[in-house]
Coordinates of C-alpha atoms in Angstrom, one line a residue:
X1 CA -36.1 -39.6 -108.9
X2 CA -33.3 -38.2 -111.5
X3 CA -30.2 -39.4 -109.2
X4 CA -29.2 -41.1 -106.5
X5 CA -27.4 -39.9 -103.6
X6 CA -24.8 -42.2 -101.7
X7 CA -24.7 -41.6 -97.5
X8 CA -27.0 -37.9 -97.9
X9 CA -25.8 -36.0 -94.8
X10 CA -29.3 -35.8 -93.1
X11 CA -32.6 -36.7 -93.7
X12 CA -36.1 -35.7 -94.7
X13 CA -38.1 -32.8 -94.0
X14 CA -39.6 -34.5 -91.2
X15 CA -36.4 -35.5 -89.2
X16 CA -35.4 -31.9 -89.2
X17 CA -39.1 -31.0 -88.3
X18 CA -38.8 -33.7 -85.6
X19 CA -35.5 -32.7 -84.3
X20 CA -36.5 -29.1 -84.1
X21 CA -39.5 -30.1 -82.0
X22 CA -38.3 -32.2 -79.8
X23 CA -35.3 -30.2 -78.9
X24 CA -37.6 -27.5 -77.6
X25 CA -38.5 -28.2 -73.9
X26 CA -42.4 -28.2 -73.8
X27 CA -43.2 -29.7 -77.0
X28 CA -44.0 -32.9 -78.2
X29 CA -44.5 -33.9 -81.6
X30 CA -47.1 -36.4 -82.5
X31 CA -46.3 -38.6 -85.4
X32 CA -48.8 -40.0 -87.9
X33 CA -46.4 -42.0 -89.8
X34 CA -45.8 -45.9 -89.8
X35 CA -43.6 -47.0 -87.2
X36 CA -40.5 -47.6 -89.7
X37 CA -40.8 -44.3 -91.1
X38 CA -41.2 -43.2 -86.9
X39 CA -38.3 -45.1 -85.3
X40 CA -35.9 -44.0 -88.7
X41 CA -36.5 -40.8 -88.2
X42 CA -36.7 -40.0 -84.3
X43 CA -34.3 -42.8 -83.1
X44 CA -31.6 -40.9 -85.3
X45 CA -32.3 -37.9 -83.4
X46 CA -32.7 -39.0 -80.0
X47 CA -29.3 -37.4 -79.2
X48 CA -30.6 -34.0 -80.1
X49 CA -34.0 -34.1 -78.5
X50 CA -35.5 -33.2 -74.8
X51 CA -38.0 -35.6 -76.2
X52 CA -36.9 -38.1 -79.0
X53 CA -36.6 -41.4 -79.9
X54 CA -39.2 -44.4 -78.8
X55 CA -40.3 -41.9 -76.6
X56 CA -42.2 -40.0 -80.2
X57 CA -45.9 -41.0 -79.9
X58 CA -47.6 -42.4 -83.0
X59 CA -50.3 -43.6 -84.6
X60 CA -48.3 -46.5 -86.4
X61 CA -50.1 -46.6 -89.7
X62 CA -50.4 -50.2 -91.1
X63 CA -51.9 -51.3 -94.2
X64 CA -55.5 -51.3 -92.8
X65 CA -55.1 -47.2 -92.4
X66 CA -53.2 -47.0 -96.2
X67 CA -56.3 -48.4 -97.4
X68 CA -59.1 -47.0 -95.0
X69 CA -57.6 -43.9 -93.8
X70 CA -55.8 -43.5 -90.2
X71 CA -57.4 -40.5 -88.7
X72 CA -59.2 -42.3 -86.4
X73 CA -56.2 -44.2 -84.9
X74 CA -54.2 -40.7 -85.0
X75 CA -57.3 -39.2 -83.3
X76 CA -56.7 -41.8 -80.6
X77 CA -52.6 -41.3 -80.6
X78 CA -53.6 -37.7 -79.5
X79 CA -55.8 -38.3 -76.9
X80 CA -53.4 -40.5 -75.5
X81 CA -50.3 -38.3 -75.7
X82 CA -52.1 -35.6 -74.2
X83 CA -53.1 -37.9 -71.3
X84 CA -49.9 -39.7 -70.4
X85 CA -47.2 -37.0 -72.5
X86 CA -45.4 -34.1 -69.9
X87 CA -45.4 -31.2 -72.7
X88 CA -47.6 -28.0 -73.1
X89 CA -48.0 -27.6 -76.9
X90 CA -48.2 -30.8 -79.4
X91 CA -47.8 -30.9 -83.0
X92 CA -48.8 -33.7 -85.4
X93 CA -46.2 -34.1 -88.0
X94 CA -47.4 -36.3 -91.0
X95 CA -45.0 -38.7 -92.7
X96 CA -45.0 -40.1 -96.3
X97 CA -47.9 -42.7 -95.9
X98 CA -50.3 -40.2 -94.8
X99 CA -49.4 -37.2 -97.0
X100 CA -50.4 -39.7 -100.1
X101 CA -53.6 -40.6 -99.2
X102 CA -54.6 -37.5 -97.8
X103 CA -55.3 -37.7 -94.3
X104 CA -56.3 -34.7 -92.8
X105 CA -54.1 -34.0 -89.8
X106 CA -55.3 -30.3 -89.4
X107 CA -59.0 -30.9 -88.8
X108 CA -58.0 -33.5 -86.1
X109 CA -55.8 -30.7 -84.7
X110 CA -58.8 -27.9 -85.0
X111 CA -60.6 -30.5 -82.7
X112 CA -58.6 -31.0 -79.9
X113 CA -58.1 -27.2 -80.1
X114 CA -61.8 -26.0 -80.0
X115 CA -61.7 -29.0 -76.7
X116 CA -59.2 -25.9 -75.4
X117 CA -55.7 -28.3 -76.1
X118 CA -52.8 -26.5 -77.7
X119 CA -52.8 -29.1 -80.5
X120 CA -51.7 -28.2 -83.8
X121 CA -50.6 -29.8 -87.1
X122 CA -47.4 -29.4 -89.6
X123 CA -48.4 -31.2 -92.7
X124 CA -45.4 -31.9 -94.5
X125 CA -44.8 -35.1 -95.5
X126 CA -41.6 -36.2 -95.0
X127 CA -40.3 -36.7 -99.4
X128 CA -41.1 -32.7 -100.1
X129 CA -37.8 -31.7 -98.3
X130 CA -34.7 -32.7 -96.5
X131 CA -33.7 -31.7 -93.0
X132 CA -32.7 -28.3 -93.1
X133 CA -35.8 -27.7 -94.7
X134 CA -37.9 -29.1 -92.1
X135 CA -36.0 -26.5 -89.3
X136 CA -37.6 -23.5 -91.1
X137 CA -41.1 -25.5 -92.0
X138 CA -40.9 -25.7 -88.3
X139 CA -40.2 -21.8 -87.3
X140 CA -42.5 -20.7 -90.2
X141 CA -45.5 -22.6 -88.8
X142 CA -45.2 -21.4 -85.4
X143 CA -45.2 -18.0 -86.8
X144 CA -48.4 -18.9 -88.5
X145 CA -50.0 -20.8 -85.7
X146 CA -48.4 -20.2 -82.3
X147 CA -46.5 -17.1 -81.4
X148 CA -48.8 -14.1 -80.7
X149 CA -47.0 -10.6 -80.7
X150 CA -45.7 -9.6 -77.6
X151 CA -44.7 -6.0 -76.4
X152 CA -40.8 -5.3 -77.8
X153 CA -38.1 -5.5 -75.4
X154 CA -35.2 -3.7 -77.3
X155 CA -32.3 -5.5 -74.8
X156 CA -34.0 -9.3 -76.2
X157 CA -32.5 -11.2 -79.2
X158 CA -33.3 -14.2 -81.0
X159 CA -30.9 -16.8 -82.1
X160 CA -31.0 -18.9 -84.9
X161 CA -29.3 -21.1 -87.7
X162 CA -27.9 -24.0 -85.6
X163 CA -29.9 -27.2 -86.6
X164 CA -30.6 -29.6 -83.6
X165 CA -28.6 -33.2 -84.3
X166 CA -27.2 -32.4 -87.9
X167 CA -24.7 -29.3 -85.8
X168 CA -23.7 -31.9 -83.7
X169 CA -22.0 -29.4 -81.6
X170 CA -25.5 -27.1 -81.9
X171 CA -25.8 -27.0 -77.6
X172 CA -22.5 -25.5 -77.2
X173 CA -22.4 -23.8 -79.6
X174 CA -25.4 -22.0 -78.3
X175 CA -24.4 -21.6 -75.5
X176 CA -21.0 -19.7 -76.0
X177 CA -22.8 -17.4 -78.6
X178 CA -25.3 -16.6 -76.3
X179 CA -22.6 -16.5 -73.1
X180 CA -21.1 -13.8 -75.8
X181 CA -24.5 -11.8 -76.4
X182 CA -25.6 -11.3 -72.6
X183 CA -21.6 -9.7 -71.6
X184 CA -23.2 -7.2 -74.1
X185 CA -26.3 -6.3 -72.0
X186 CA -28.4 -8.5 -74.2
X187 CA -31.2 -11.1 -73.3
X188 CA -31.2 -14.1 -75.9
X189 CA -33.6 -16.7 -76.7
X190 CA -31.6 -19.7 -78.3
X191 CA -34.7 -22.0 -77.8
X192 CA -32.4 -24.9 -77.4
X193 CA -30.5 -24.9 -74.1
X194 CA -30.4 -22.7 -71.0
X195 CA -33.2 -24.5 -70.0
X196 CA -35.7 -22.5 -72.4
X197 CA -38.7 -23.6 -73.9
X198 CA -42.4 -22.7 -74.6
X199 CA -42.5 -19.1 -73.2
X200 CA -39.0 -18.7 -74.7
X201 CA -40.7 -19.2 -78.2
X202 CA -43.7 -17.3 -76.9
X203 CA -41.7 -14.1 -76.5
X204 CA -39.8 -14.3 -79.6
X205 CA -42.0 -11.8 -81.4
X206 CA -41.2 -9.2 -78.7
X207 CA -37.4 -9.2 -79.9
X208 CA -35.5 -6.5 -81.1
X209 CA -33.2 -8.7 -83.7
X210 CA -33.3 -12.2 -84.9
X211 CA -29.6 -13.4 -85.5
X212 CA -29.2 -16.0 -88.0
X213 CA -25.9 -18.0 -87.8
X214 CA -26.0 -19.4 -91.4
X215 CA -25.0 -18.1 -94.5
X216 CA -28.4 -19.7 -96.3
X217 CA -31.0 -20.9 -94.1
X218 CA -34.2 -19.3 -92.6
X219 CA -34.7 -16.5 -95.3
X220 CA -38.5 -17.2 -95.2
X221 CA -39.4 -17.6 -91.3
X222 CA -37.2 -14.1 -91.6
X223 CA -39.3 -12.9 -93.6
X224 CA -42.5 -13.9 -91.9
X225 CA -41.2 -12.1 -88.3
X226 CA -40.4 -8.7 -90.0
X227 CA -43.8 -8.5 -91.9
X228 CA -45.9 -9.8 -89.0
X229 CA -44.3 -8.3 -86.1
X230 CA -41.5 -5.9 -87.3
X231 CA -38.6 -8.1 -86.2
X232 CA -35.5 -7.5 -88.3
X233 CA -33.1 -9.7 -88.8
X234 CA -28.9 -9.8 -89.3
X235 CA -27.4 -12.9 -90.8
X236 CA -23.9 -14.0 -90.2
X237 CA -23.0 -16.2 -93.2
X238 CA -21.1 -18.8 -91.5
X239 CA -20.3 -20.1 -87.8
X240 CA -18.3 -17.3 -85.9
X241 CA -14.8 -19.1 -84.7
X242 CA -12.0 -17.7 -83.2
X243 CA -10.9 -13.8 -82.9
X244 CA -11.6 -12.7 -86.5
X245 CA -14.9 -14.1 -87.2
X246 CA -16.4 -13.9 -83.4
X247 CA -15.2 -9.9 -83.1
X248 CA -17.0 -9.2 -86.3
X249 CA -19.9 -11.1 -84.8
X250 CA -19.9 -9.1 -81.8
X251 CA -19.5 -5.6 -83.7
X252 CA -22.1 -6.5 -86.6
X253 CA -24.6 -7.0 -83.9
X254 CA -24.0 -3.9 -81.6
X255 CA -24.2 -1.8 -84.5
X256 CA -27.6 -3.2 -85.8
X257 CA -28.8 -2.4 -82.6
X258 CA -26.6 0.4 -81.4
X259 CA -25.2 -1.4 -78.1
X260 CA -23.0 1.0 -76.3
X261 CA -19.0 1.1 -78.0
X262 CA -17.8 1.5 -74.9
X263 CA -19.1 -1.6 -73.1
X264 CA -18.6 -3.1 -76.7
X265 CA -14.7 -2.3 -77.0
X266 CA -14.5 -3.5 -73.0
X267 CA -15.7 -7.2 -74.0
X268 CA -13.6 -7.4 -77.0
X269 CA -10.6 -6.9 -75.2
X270 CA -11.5 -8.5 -72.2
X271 CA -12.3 -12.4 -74.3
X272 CA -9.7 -11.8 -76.8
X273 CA -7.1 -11.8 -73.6
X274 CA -8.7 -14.9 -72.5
X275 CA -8.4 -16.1 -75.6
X276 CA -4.6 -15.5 -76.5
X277 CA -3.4 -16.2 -73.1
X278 CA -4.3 -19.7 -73.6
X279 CA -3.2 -20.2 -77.7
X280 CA -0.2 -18.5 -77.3
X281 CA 1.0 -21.9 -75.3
X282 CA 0.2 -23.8 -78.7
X283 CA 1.5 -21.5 -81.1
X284 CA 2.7 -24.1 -84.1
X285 CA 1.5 -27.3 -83.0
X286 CA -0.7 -26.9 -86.0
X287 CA 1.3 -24.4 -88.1
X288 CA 2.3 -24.5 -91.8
X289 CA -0.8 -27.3 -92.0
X290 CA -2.4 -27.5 -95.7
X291 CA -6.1 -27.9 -94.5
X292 CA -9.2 -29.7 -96.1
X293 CA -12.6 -29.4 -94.5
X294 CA -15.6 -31.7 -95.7
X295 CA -19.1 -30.7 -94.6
X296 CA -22.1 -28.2 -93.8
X297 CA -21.5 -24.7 -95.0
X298 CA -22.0 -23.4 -91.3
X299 CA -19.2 -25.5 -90.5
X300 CA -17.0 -25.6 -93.3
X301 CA -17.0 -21.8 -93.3
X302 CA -16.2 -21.3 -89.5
X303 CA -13.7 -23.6 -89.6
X304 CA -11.9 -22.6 -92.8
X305 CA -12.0 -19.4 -92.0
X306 CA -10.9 -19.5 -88.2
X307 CA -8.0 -21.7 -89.2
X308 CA -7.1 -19.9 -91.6
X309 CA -7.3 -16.1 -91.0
X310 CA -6.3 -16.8 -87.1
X311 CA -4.0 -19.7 -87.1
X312 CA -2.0 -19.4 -90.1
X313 CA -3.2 -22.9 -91.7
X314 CA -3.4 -23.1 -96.1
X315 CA -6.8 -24.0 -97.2
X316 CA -6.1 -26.3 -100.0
X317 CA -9.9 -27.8 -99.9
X318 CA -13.4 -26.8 -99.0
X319 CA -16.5 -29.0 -99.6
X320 CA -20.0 -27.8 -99.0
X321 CA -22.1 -30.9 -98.2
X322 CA -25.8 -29.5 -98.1
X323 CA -27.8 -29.3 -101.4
X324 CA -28.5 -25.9 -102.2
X325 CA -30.4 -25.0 -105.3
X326 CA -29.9 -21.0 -105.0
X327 CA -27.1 -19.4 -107.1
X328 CA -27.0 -16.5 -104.8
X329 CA -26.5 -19.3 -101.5
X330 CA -23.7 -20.5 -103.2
X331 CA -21.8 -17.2 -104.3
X332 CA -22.9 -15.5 -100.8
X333 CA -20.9 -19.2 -99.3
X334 CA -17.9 -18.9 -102.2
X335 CA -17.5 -15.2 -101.1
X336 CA -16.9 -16.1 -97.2
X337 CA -14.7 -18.8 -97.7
X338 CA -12.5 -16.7 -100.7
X339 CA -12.2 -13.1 -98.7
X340 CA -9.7 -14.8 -96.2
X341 CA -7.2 -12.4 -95.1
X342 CA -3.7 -13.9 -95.5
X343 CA -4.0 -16.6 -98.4
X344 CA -5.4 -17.9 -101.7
X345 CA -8.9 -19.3 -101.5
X346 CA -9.3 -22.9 -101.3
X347 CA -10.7 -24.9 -103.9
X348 CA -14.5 -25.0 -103.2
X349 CA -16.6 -27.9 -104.2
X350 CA -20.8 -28.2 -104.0
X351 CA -21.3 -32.1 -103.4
X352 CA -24.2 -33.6 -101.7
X353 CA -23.3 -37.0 -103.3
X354 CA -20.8 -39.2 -100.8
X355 CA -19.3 -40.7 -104.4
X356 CA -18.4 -37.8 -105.7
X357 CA -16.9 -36.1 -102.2
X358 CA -14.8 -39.6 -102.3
X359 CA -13.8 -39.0 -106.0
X360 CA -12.4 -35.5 -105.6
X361 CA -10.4 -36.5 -102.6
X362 CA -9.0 -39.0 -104.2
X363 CA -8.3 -37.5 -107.4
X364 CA -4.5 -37.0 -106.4
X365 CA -4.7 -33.2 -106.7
X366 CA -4.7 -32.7 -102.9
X367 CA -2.1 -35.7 -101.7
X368 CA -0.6 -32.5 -100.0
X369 CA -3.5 -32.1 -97.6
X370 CA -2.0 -32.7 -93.8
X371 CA -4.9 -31.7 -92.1
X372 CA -8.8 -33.1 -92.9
X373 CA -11.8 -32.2 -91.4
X374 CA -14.9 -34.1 -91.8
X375 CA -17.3 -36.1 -91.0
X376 CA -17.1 -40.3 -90.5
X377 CA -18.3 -40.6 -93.9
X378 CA -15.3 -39.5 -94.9
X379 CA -13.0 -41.6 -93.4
X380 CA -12.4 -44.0 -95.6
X381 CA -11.3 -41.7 -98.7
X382 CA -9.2 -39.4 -95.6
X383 CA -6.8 -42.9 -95.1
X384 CA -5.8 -42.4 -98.2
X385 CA -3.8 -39.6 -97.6
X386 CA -1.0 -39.0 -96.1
X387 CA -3.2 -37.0 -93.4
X388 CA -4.4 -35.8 -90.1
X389 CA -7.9 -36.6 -89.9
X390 CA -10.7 -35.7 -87.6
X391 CA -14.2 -35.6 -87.1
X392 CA -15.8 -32.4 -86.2
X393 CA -18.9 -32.5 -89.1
X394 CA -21.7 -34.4 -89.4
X395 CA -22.4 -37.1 -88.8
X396 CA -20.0 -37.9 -86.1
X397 CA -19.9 -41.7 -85.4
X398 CA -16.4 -42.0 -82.9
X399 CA -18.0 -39.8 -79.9
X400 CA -20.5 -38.9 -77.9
X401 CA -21.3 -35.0 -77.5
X402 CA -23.1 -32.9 -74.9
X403 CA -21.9 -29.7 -74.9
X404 CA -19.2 -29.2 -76.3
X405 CA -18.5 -25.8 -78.5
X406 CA -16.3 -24.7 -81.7
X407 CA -17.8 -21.5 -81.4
X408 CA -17.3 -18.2 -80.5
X409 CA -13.8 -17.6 -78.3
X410 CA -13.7 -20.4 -76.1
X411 CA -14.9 -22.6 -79.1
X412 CA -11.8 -21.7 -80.4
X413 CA -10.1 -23.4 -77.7
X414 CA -11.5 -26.2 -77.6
X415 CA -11.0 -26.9 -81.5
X416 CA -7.4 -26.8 -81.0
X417 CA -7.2 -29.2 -78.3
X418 CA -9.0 -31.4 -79.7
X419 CA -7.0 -31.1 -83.5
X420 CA -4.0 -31.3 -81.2
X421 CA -4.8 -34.6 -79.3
X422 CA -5.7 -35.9 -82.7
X423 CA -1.9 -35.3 -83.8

């Protein structure tokens, strides 16, 4: 290992895989991992999942399956989960342990399956990636393994981007975008809420668009839907907040798939009065604020930009969290968070290391910052400003969230009250 990283804002690949997974009603993932590496990874996702937590089965490799090998015990994990588990598809996930020594997860897999079980395996041990990672190893096996193509439905779109437990707001979220997306005739498959599941993920090959809300993630499962079932795909680099953003949203997608303007322009209007008839009551309660925001490029673009172009705040700060080893991720990130329409661009940092997020905030060059936005791991260097400071990244340690949103119109909303009871 060339560095260490202090407080890393996720995990490994498999705690993203897991997450993913688990958040999808009808699955079940199937650990073959020791039961540190199992309780580390699913406990801190529990939050997230449908099915999480101590509720993960696993085959709890000890030192008698590092030595011997554990496919035996993880052939016995699977009988049992498919005996006593309430799921329709499983996936066995392997963790570090097993990758090393080589256990082979996918033959045990290939026999449940030729028994007629929908049983398949993910092997990606958990040190070849970190969590965002393991969202698209997820999507790009299900490509490979599950979903069959499906007869297009030109009204259906799928939704992706939003990473279950590290967007701690990711069910909200959802929801508003896809609320958004149905006024415009549409029928979306988030995966995540709505009660959707299985056959959601089923009929995704069927779609018309995939929509990814990130300005970097799932270029390869992308990829993998156009070539194998000619499903194209529009990204939206950053999390739509607010008028500007969320109207752009709205028109990027109708003209990718030529939505009537007319029914377009009507739903525009109509949530954009909704919208101002509420903020004009709380025009400057947050005005003339020099802002700072501290976290995932998702969020720290939507928010930045939302408070920003629509509220009239300064951007003095803006620190991408994530580490991202594409030039063209970070000057397609830089680009959203410069082109904002009625100020200079904040000062934009690429940290994934909590020491060196600390030492720029401290560094006395933004003692003028009124307004932070981060996550609880930046607390500490936040009271040492003269500042406003709350925490609307991840991870989020001060509140428990179900479904509350910061996206779309009414996640607008809902940001402002809460930066305003935080006064």
């Amino acid at each position: 290992m060339s560095s260490i990283v202090q407080n890393p804002r996720g995990g490994c690949v498999l705690s993203g895989i897991s997450a993913t997974l688990g958040a999808i009603k009808g699955f079940c993932p199937v650990f073959h991992a020791g039961p540190g590496c199992t309780m580390q990874t699913s406990a801190a996702t529990t939050a997230a999942n449908e099915l999480g937590g101590v509720l993960v089965p696993c085959s709890n490799m000890l030192e008698k399956e590092v030595v011997f090998g554990g496919i035996e015990k993880l052939r016995s994990t699977v009988a049992g989960a498919l005996e006593v588990m309430d799921a329709d598809i499983f996936v066995i996930l392997n963790g570090c342990t097993s990758g090393v020594i080589g256990d082979d997860v996918e033959s045990v897999a290939n026999e449940f399956r030729e028994k007629g079980e929908k049983v398949y395996a993910i092997e990606t041990p958990g040190f070849q990636g970190n969590t965002e990672l393991g969202y698209e190893v997820v999507w790009n096996n299900l490509v490979d393994q599950v979903i069959e193509k499906r007869e297009k439905n030109d009204k259906l779109v799928n939704l992706f981007g939003l990473i279950p437990g590290l967007d701690k707001f990711y069910r909200g979220n959802l929801e508003e975008l896809s609320r958004i997306l149905r006024r415009l005739g549409l029928e979306v498959n988030n995966f995540f809420v709505d009660g959707q599941g299985v056959e959601n993920v089923l009929s995704s090959s069927g779609a018309a668009l995939n929509i990814i809300v990130h300005p970097w993630l799932f270029e390869g499962p992308a990829k993998k839907y156009e070539e194998k079932f000619g499903v194209p795909y529009l990204r939206i680099a950053g999390l739509p907040i607010g008028d500007t953003d969320t109207t752009a949203f709205v028109r990027q997608v109708a003209e990718a798939l030529k939505l009537d303007k007319k029914l377009v322009d009507e739903v525009i209007a109509d949530e954009q009065d909704y919208l101002y008839r509420y903020l004009e009551h709380g025009t400057g309660i947050l005005g003339w604020k020099r802002l700072a925001v501290v976290g995932d490029s998702n969020s720290v673009i939507g928010m930045t930009r939302y408070l920003s172009n629509d509220y009239s705040l300064i951007p003095k700060l803006a620190i991408v969290t994530e580490p991202l080893f594409r030039d063209a991720d970070k000057e397609r990130i830089t680009n959203r968070l410069s082109t904002l329409t009625y100020c200079d661009a904040p000062d934009i940092h690429f940290l994934p290391d909590q020491f060196d997020i600390d030492g720029v905030i401290r560094s006395g060059k933004y003692d003028d910052v009124t307004l932070f936005l981060g996550s609880s791991n930046d607390r500490e260097a936040a009271s040492y400003l003269d500042t406003m400071f709350y925490e609307v990244t991840f991870p989020i340690t001060s509140r428990f969230i179900f479904n509350k949103t910061v996206a779309g119109y009414r996640g607008a909303l809902s940001l402002i009250e809460d930066l305003f009871s935080n006064l």
